[in-house]
Amino acid sequence: MKDSVQEVFDWIYKNKDPYHTGESAGKWFAEVNTSYRGGDFAWGWGAVGVALYYMFKATGNLKYLDWMVPQIDWVISHRDTDLDVESYLGTRMKLPVWNDGGQYGSIHAYPVHTAVICIPILLFIKVVMTLGIRRYFDRLDNYLLVCRDALEAHDTPDNWIDFSLITGYPVEPNFGTFDEAGKVTMPNRGNAYLAACALLDKLCAASKHQTKVIKGFNYFYTCFRLDETSNSYYWSYWPYYYGESGWEDISHASLTMMSFWLAHHEACLSVYSSIDFQRVANTAKRIVHVHCGQIMVNDNISPSSTRKEFSSSSYRTSIGTWSLLAFYDPLVLIKINPCVSELINMIVNNRQMVIGDVLKSIGICIYVNKSLGQCLEHYLSL
């Protein structure tokens, strides 16, 4: 179909994503009336933005950053303060964040949504500043201010708990009537928020959030469980309440993992050792099974998880994110590349709808392969 995996990504982005078709290609859903802004922007655009960032890192082609600019501008113009709407139902609080529009019954502003929306904006700022790409300089101060105001809107005493002098973790905002209010949050939510705060500190040349970020990742370290057979880690979806059960599915776990990877590699904040990253790389290898051309994936990251055929797994869309661990163990790509190849083939053959997570999977996997001198094309059969 196309000569290179980059062209495949571009074709999928412009022709298969329902938000990138026709004349509006590359502008995301600026013309769509989204009902649940927080969730739509986070899991939709947040993932698309990350994909475009890593496609730029993989290729050096400025078009990927060009595509991000109108998307960022549109998303940041739809904060609660801009639209003059409550961030939490019945509180009259109007914060510079993106509430979820009552997706789960009561209007609520989730810190994880704020974090996942801000992460690609912060990565955009970082690469533009690092490479000195002057065409975007006039936007950077505003972008950074938006991210700072949004993230720090959640940085209150009630949104944090200390467990010890060296451990602590984010707490869900105690507003509204939803079940998680006032409780220690889940790893995918907490780690994403910590990563965004670490990136913010990096770009501001400050350490305002560093203590909490380090305490948070210290706490999450206590949630790791070691499978000695494979020398790999696994953890609960919600350790504070589920304890030694409810192991995190491979989709949410990919965000959990990516968050401490971002803090370590993009924010340059040492959170875990190379041994820890190797053990999570072993997790990535353990959740994929390729035999006689058939790909099976685990439902969750525990050693005893059941396997499903890749094409029938509801978690397949995030599999490419795990390729980040190939920087610690290149053998990860032997497992992940066939999955991403199959994901692409499913898109081409109309057996997989393109959502943000799919683009993020493909974009990250392309970046990792390019960085390590590997060839994802070898796995494609388009």
Short mmCIF file of C-alpha atoms in Angstrom, two decimals:
data_model
loop_
_atom_site.label_atom_id
_atom_site.label_comp_id
_atom_site.label_asym_id
_atom_site.label_seq_id
_atom_site.Cartn_x
_atom_site.Cartn_y
_atom_site.Cartn_z
CA MET A 1 0.00 0.00 0.00
CA LYS A 2 2.78 2.46 0.98
CA ASP A 3 6.55 2.42 0.67
CA SER A 4 7.41 3.15 4.30
CA VAL A 5 5.91 2.79 7.74
CA GLN A 6 5.91 6.60 8.00
CA GLU A 7 3.67 6.80 4.94
CA VAL A 8 1.45 4.15 6.50
CA PHE A 9 1.07 6.26 9.64
CA ASP A 10 0.26 9.37 7.57
CA TRP A 11 -2.29 7.48 5.49
CA ILE A 12 -4.00 6.10 8.59
CA TYR A 13 -3.96 9.51 10.26
CA LYS A 14 -5.52 11.28 7.29
CA ASN A 15 -7.87 8.63 5.92
CA LYS A 16 -8.89 6.22 8.64
CA ASP A 17 -9.27 8.33 11.74
CA PRO A 18 -12.84 9.73 11.66
CA TYR A 19 -11.49 13.00 13.04
CA HIS A 20 -8.92 13.42 10.26
CA THR A 21 -10.78 12.92 7.01
CA GLY A 22 -11.38 15.09 3.97
CA GLU A 23 -10.60 18.79 4.05
CA SER A 24 -10.19 18.77 7.84
CA ALA A 25 -7.36 16.25 7.71
CA GLY A 26 -4.84 16.92 10.44
CA LYS A 27 -7.06 19.31 12.37
CA TRP A 28 -8.60 16.69 14.63
CA PHE A 29 -12.22 17.27 15.64
CA ALA A 30 -12.27 21.05 15.88
CA GLU A 31 -15.65 21.05 14.15
CA VAL A 32 -17.17 18.33 16.31
CA ASN A 33 -19.39 19.16 19.27
CA THR A 34 -17.90 16.90 21.94
CA SER A 35 -20.13 16.11 24.89
CA TYR A 36 -17.51 14.81 27.30
CA ARG A 37 -14.63 17.20 26.86
CA GLY A 38 -12.33 15.93 29.61
CA GLY A 39 -12.45 12.32 28.48
CA ASP A 40 -12.59 13.13 24.77
CA PHE A 41 -9.64 15.49 24.94
CA ALA A 42 -7.55 13.20 27.16
CA TRP A 43 -8.09 9.79 25.60
CA GLY A 44 -8.68 11.26 22.14
CA TRP A 45 -6.39 14.20 21.57
CA GLY A 46 -3.96 13.42 24.38
CA ALA A 47 -3.06 10.17 22.63
CA VAL A 48 -3.04 11.75 19.15
CA GLY A 49 -0.73 14.50 20.40
CA VAL A 50 1.72 11.97 21.82
CA ALA A 51 1.68 10.07 18.52
CA LEU A 52 2.50 13.21 16.54
CA TYR A 53 5.27 14.18 18.95
CA TYR A 54 6.99 10.81 18.61
CA MET A 55 6.51 10.80 14.84
CA PHE A 56 8.42 14.08 14.75
CA LYS A 57 11.10 12.55 16.99
CA ALA A 58 11.30 9.57 14.63
CA THR A 59 11.46 11.52 11.37
CA GLY A 60 12.43 15.12 12.09
CA ASN A 61 9.58 16.21 9.81
CA LEU A 62 8.05 19.47 11.06
CA LYS A 63 4.67 18.64 9.57
CA TYR A 64 3.86 16.58 12.68
CA LEU A 65 4.43 19.61 14.92
CA ASP A 66 2.49 21.75 12.43
CA TRP A 67 -0.45 19.38 12.79
CA MET A 68 -0.28 19.70 16.58
CA VAL A 69 -0.52 23.51 16.68
CA PRO A 70 -4.19 24.04 15.65
CA GLN A 71 -5.16 21.07 17.80
CA ILE A 72 -3.44 22.51 20.90
CA ASP A 73 -4.94 25.95 20.23
CA TRP A 74 -8.44 24.53 19.98
CA VAL A 75 -8.18 22.28 23.03
CA ILE A 76 -6.82 25.01 25.30
CA SER A 77 -9.64 27.35 24.22
CA HIS A 78 -12.15 24.91 25.71
CA ARG A 79 -11.20 24.95 29.37
CA ASP A 80 -13.94 25.46 31.95
CA THR A 81 -12.83 29.07 32.52
CA ASP A 82 -13.05 29.79 28.80
CA LEU A 83 -16.52 28.29 28.51
CA ASP A 84 -17.68 29.73 31.86
CA VAL A 85 -18.86 26.36 33.19
CA GLU A 86 -18.47 24.60 36.54
CA SER A 87 -15.61 22.20 36.98
CA TYR A 88 -17.48 20.25 39.67
CA LEU A 89 -21.26 20.09 39.77
CA GLY A 90 -22.85 22.44 42.29
CA THR A 91 -19.59 24.01 43.51
CA ARG A 92 -19.52 27.14 41.33
CA MET A 93 -15.82 26.44 40.88
CA LYS A 94 -14.63 27.33 37.39
CA LEU A 95 -11.06 26.10 36.97
CA PRO A 96 -8.68 26.31 33.99
CA VAL A 97 -9.18 22.58 33.34
CA TRP A 98 -11.49 20.38 31.28
CA ASN A 99 -14.43 18.81 33.12
CA ASP A 100 -15.85 15.52 31.89
CA GLY A 101 -19.29 16.87 31.02
CA GLY A 102 -20.97 14.48 33.44
CA GLN A 103 -19.82 11.36 31.62
CA TYR A 104 -20.25 9.28 34.77
CA GLY A 105 -23.33 11.04 36.07
CA SER A 106 -21.89 14.12 37.78
CA ILE A 107 -19.72 16.83 36.23
CA HIS A 108 -16.19 16.32 37.50
CA ALA A 109 -12.67 17.46 36.60
CA TYR A 110 -10.30 14.52 36.78
CA PRO A 111 -6.59 15.25 37.39
CA VAL A 112 -5.72 12.40 35.05
CA HIS A 113 -7.61 14.08 32.20
CA THR A 114 -5.74 17.32 32.86
CA ALA A 115 -2.43 15.45 32.91
CA VAL A 116 -3.00 13.45 29.74
CA ILE A 117 -4.14 16.58 27.89
CA CYS A 118 -1.11 18.54 29.08
CA ILE A 119 1.56 15.88 28.45
CA PRO A 120 1.70 16.25 24.63
CA ILE A 121 1.61 20.06 24.98
CA LEU A 122 4.55 19.92 27.39
CA LEU A 123 6.42 17.53 25.09
CA PHE A 124 5.79 19.94 22.20
CA ILE A 125 7.26 22.81 24.24
CA LYS A 126 10.25 20.69 25.23
CA VAL A 127 11.24 19.66 21.72
CA VAL A 128 10.72 23.16 20.30
CA MET A 129 12.90 24.68 23.04
CA THR A 130 15.55 21.98 22.80
CA LEU A 131 15.90 22.22 19.02
CA GLY A 132 15.31 25.96 18.82
CA ILE A 133 12.47 25.73 16.28
CA ARG A 134 11.73 29.44 16.04
CA ARG A 135 8.50 29.18 14.04
CA TYR A 136 6.68 28.15 17.23
CA PHE A 137 8.40 30.38 19.77
CA ASP A 138 5.55 32.90 20.01
CA ARG A 139 3.21 30.19 21.34
CA LEU A 140 5.39 28.62 24.00
CA ASP A 141 4.80 31.03 26.89
CA ASN A 142 1.04 30.70 26.57
CA TYR A 143 1.19 26.92 26.22
CA LEU A 144 3.36 26.63 29.32
CA LEU A 145 1.09 28.95 31.31
CA VAL A 146 -1.97 26.92 30.33
CA CYS A 147 -0.35 23.67 31.48
CA ARG A 148 0.91 25.22 34.72
CA ASP A 149 -2.48 26.67 35.62
CA ALA A 150 -4.29 23.45 34.73
CA LEU A 151 -1.99 21.09 36.64
CA GLU A 152 -1.69 23.32 39.67
CA ALA A 153 -5.46 23.66 39.90
CA HIS A 154 -5.34 20.09 41.22
CA ASP A 155 -2.33 20.67 43.49
CA THR A 156 -4.16 21.25 46.77
CA PRO A 157 -3.72 19.74 50.27
CA ASP A 158 -6.93 17.76 49.82
CA ASN A 159 -5.63 16.20 46.60
CA TRP A 160 -2.61 14.59 48.21
CA ILE A 161 -1.77 12.19 51.05
CA ASP A 162 1.59 11.48 52.66
CA PHE A 163 2.14 7.92 53.85
CA SER A 164 5.62 8.55 55.24
CA LEU A 165 8.49 11.00 54.94
CA ILE A 166 9.36 9.53 51.54
CA THR A 167 6.06 8.26 50.14
CA GLY A 168 2.78 9.87 49.17
CA TYR A 169 0.28 9.82 46.32
CA PRO A 170 -2.44 11.89 44.62
CA VAL A 171 -5.99 11.73 45.99
CA GLU A 172 -9.09 12.16 43.85
CA PRO A 173 -10.76 15.58 44.33
CA ASN A 174 -13.36 15.37 47.08
CA PHE A 175 -16.13 17.08 45.13
CA GLY A 176 -19.36 15.67 43.80
CA THR A 177 -20.91 12.30 44.44
CA PHE A 178 -18.67 9.91 42.55
CA ASP A 179 -17.28 6.83 44.29
CA GLU A 180 -13.58 7.70 44.08
CA ALA A 181 -13.87 11.16 45.69
CA GLY A 182 -11.39 11.61 48.53
CA LYS A 183 -9.65 8.30 47.88
CA VAL A 184 -6.08 7.55 46.87
CA THR A 185 -6.16 7.31 43.11
CA MET A 186 -5.25 4.48 40.74
CA PRO A 187 -1.68 4.10 39.37
CA ASN A 188 -2.59 5.02 35.79
CA ARG A 189 -4.20 8.23 37.03
CA GLY A 190 -1.64 9.10 39.68
CA ASN A 191 1.43 8.30 37.61
CA ALA A 192 0.15 10.33 34.65
CA TYR A 193 -0.35 13.35 36.90
CA LEU A 194 3.11 12.91 38.45
CA ALA A 195 4.71 12.66 35.00
CA ALA A 196 3.00 15.84 33.82
CA CYS A 197 4.17 17.70 36.92
CA ALA A 198 7.72 16.43 36.39
CA LEU A 199 7.65 17.70 32.81
CA LEU A 200 6.31 21.06 34.00
CA ASP A 201 9.18 21.41 36.47
CA LYS A 202 11.69 20.50 33.76
CA LEU A 203 10.41 23.19 31.41
CA CYS A 204 10.17 25.83 34.15
CA ALA A 205 13.69 24.98 35.39
CA ALA A 206 12.12 24.59 38.83
CA SER A 207 11.58 21.92 41.44
CA LYS A 208 8.19 23.03 42.75
CA HIS A 209 6.58 19.62 42.30
CA GLN A 210 9.68 17.46 42.63
CA THR A 211 9.11 16.37 46.22
CA LYS A 212 5.62 15.10 45.48
CA VAL A 213 6.71 13.46 42.22
CA ILE A 214 9.48 11.55 43.97
CA LYS A 215 7.22 10.61 46.88
CA GLY A 216 4.58 9.43 44.42
CA PHE A 217 6.92 7.19 42.47
CA ASN A 218 8.42 5.94 45.73
CA TYR A 219 4.91 4.89 46.75
CA PHE A 220 4.25 3.22 43.42
CA TYR A 221 7.52 1.31 43.81
CA THR A 222 5.99 -0.37 46.88
CA CYS A 223 3.14 -1.54 44.61
CA PHE A 224 5.46 -3.55 42.36
CA ARG A 225 5.21 -7.31 42.78
CA LEU A 226 8.05 -9.47 41.48
CA ASP A 227 7.43 -12.60 39.44
CA GLU A 228 10.68 -14.45 40.10
CA THR A 229 10.16 -16.91 37.26
CA SER A 230 10.35 -14.21 34.59
CA ASN A 231 12.09 -11.54 36.73
CA SER A 232 9.23 -9.17 35.86
CA TYR A 233 6.98 -6.76 37.73
CA TYR A 234 3.22 -6.66 37.95
CA TRP A 235 0.86 -4.54 40.03
CA SER A 236 -2.77 -4.00 40.96
CA TYR A 237 -5.14 -1.70 39.09
CA TRP A 238 -5.87 0.05 42.40
CA PRO A 239 -3.41 -1.15 45.06
CA TYR A 240 -4.66 1.10 47.84
CA TYR A 241 -8.12 -0.51 47.76
CA TYR A 242 -7.77 -3.77 45.82
CA GLY A 243 -4.51 -4.86 47.46
CA GLU A 244 -3.16 -8.15 46.17
CA SER A 245 -5.79 -8.61 43.48
CA GLY A 246 -7.38 -6.85 40.52
CA TRP A 247 -4.18 -6.80 38.51
CA GLU A 248 -4.01 -3.92 36.05
CA ASP A 249 -5.08 -4.64 32.47
CA ILE A 250 -2.37 -4.21 29.83
CA SER A 251 -4.01 -1.04 28.49
CA HIS A 252 -4.17 0.97 31.72
CA ALA A 253 -0.82 -0.51 32.68
CA SER A 254 0.73 0.90 29.52
CA LEU A 255 -0.19 4.42 30.71
CA THR A 256 1.07 3.62 34.20
CA MET A 257 4.37 2.47 32.71
CA MET A 258 4.65 5.25 30.15
CA SER A 259 4.22 7.83 32.90
CA PHE A 260 7.25 6.80 34.92
CA TRP A 261 9.14 6.34 31.63
CA LEU A 262 8.31 9.96 30.70
CA ALA A 263 9.36 11.26 34.11
CA HIS A 264 12.68 9.42 33.80
CA HIS A 265 13.52 10.03 30.13
CA GLU A 266 11.71 13.21 29.12
CA ALA A 267 11.76 15.08 32.46
CA CYS A 268 15.21 13.71 33.36
CA LEU A 269 14.10 12.84 36.89
CA SER A 270 15.60 9.56 38.08
CA VAL A 271 12.70 7.56 39.44
CA TYR A 272 13.70 3.92 39.06
CA SER A 273 16.89 1.98 38.41
CA SER A 274 17.86 0.23 35.19
CA ILE A 275 17.07 -3.04 36.99
CA ASP A 276 13.50 -1.86 37.57
CA PHE A 277 13.09 -0.84 33.94
CA GLN A 278 14.52 -4.19 32.81
CA ARG A 279 11.95 -5.98 34.96
CA VAL A 280 9.12 -3.97 33.39
CA ALA A 281 10.66 -4.77 29.99
CA ASN A 282 10.37 -8.41 30.99
CA THR A 283 6.69 -7.72 31.72
CA ALA A 284 6.29 -6.39 28.18
CA LYS A 285 7.82 -9.58 26.78
CA ARG A 286 5.68 -11.75 29.04
CA ILE A 287 2.29 -10.32 27.99
CA VAL A 288 2.71 -11.19 24.29
CA HIS A 289 2.93 -14.72 22.88
CA VAL A 290 3.71 -15.34 19.20
CA HIS A 291 3.50 -18.93 18.01
CA CYS A 292 3.13 -20.26 14.47
CA GLY A 293 2.00 -16.88 13.23
CA GLN A 294 -0.72 -16.53 15.88
CA ILE A 295 -0.49 -13.65 18.35
CA MET A 296 -1.93 -14.02 21.82
CA VAL A 297 -1.93 -11.29 24.49
CA ASN A 298 -2.59 -11.33 28.21
CA ASP A 299 -5.64 -9.54 29.54
CA ASN A 300 -3.63 -8.12 32.42
CA ILE A 301 -0.03 -7.95 33.57
CA SER A 302 -0.09 -10.67 36.21
CA PRO A 303 1.84 -13.88 35.47
CA SER A 304 -1.37 -15.92 35.76
CA SER A 305 -3.42 -13.78 33.38
CA THR A 306 -5.53 -15.49 30.75
CA ARG A 307 -4.54 -15.09 27.11
CA LYS A 308 -6.72 -13.91 24.25
CA GLU A 309 -6.20 -13.92 20.54
CA PHE A 310 -4.83 -10.49 19.68
CA SER A 311 -7.65 -9.60 17.27
CA SER A 312 -10.30 -10.31 19.93
CA SER A 313 -8.58 -8.56 22.84
CA SER A 314 -10.20 -5.31 23.90
CA TYR A 315 -6.78 -4.11 25.07
CA ARG A 316 -4.91 -4.50 21.76
CA THR A 317 -5.03 -0.82 20.86
CA SER A 318 -2.42 0.18 23.46
CA ILE A 319 0.10 -2.60 22.82
CA GLY A 320 2.59 -0.41 20.92
CA THR A 321 3.18 1.81 23.95
CA TRP A 322 5.02 -1.11 25.59
CA SER A 323 7.70 -0.84 22.90
CA LEU A 324 9.25 1.97 24.98
CA LEU A 325 10.80 -0.73 27.13
CA ALA A 326 12.90 -1.85 24.15
CA PHE A 327 15.36 0.88 25.14
CA TYR A 328 16.22 -1.45 28.03
CA ASP A 329 15.77 -4.72 26.19
CA PRO A 330 15.58 -4.69 22.36
CA LEU A 331 14.00 -8.15 22.46
CA VAL A 332 10.78 -6.38 23.44
CA LEU A 333 10.38 -5.43 19.78
CA ILE A 334 10.33 -9.07 18.73
CA LYS A 335 7.11 -9.35 20.72
CA ILE A 336 5.56 -5.93 20.13
CA ASN A 337 6.32 -5.35 16.44
CA PRO A 338 4.14 -8.23 15.20
CA CYS A 339 1.30 -6.86 17.33
CA VAL A 340 1.59 -3.37 15.86
CA SER A 341 1.86 -4.86 12.38
CA GLU A 342 -1.34 -6.81 12.95
CA LEU A 343 -3.01 -3.67 14.34
CA ILE A 344 -2.11 -1.80 11.14
CA ASN A 345 -3.37 -4.66 8.97
CA MET A 346 -6.65 -4.68 10.88
CA ILE A 347 -7.05 -0.94 10.22
CA VAL A 348 -6.31 -1.33 6.52
CA ASN A 349 -8.86 -4.14 6.28
CA ASN A 350 -11.50 -2.21 8.26
CA ARG A 351 -11.38 -4.57 11.23
CA GLN A 352 -10.15 -1.94 13.67
CA MET A 353 -11.49 1.57 14.22
CA VAL A 354 -8.77 4.18 14.61
CA ILE A 355 -8.85 5.89 17.99
CA GLY A 356 -6.24 7.95 19.78
CA ASP A 357 -4.72 4.95 21.52
CA VAL A 358 -4.14 3.23 18.17
CA LEU A 359 -2.26 6.21 16.74
CA LYS A 360 -0.22 6.49 19.93
CA SER A 361 0.69 2.79 19.73
CA ILE A 362 1.81 3.05 16.12
CA GLY A 363 3.63 6.36 16.53
CA ILE A 364 5.57 5.27 19.60
CA CYS A 365 6.48 1.93 18.03
CA ILE A 366 7.80 3.67 14.89
CA TYR A 367 9.88 6.01 17.05
CA VAL A 368 11.39 3.19 19.08
CA ASN A 369 12.25 1.15 15.99
CA LYS A 370 13.85 4.15 14.30
CA SER A 371 15.82 5.04 17.41
CA LEU A 372 17.18 1.52 17.79
CA GLY A 373 17.94 1.09 14.10
CA GLN A 374 15.29 -1.58 13.66
CA CYS A 375 12.87 -1.99 10.76
CA LEU A 376 9.17 -2.21 11.52
CA GLU A 377 8.51 -2.60 7.77
CA HIS A 378 9.86 -6.15 8.05
CA TYR A 379 6.76 -7.08 10.03
CA LEU A 380 4.21 -5.43 7.75
CA SER A 381 2.23 -7.43 5.20
CA LEU A 382 0.03 -4.77 3.62
#
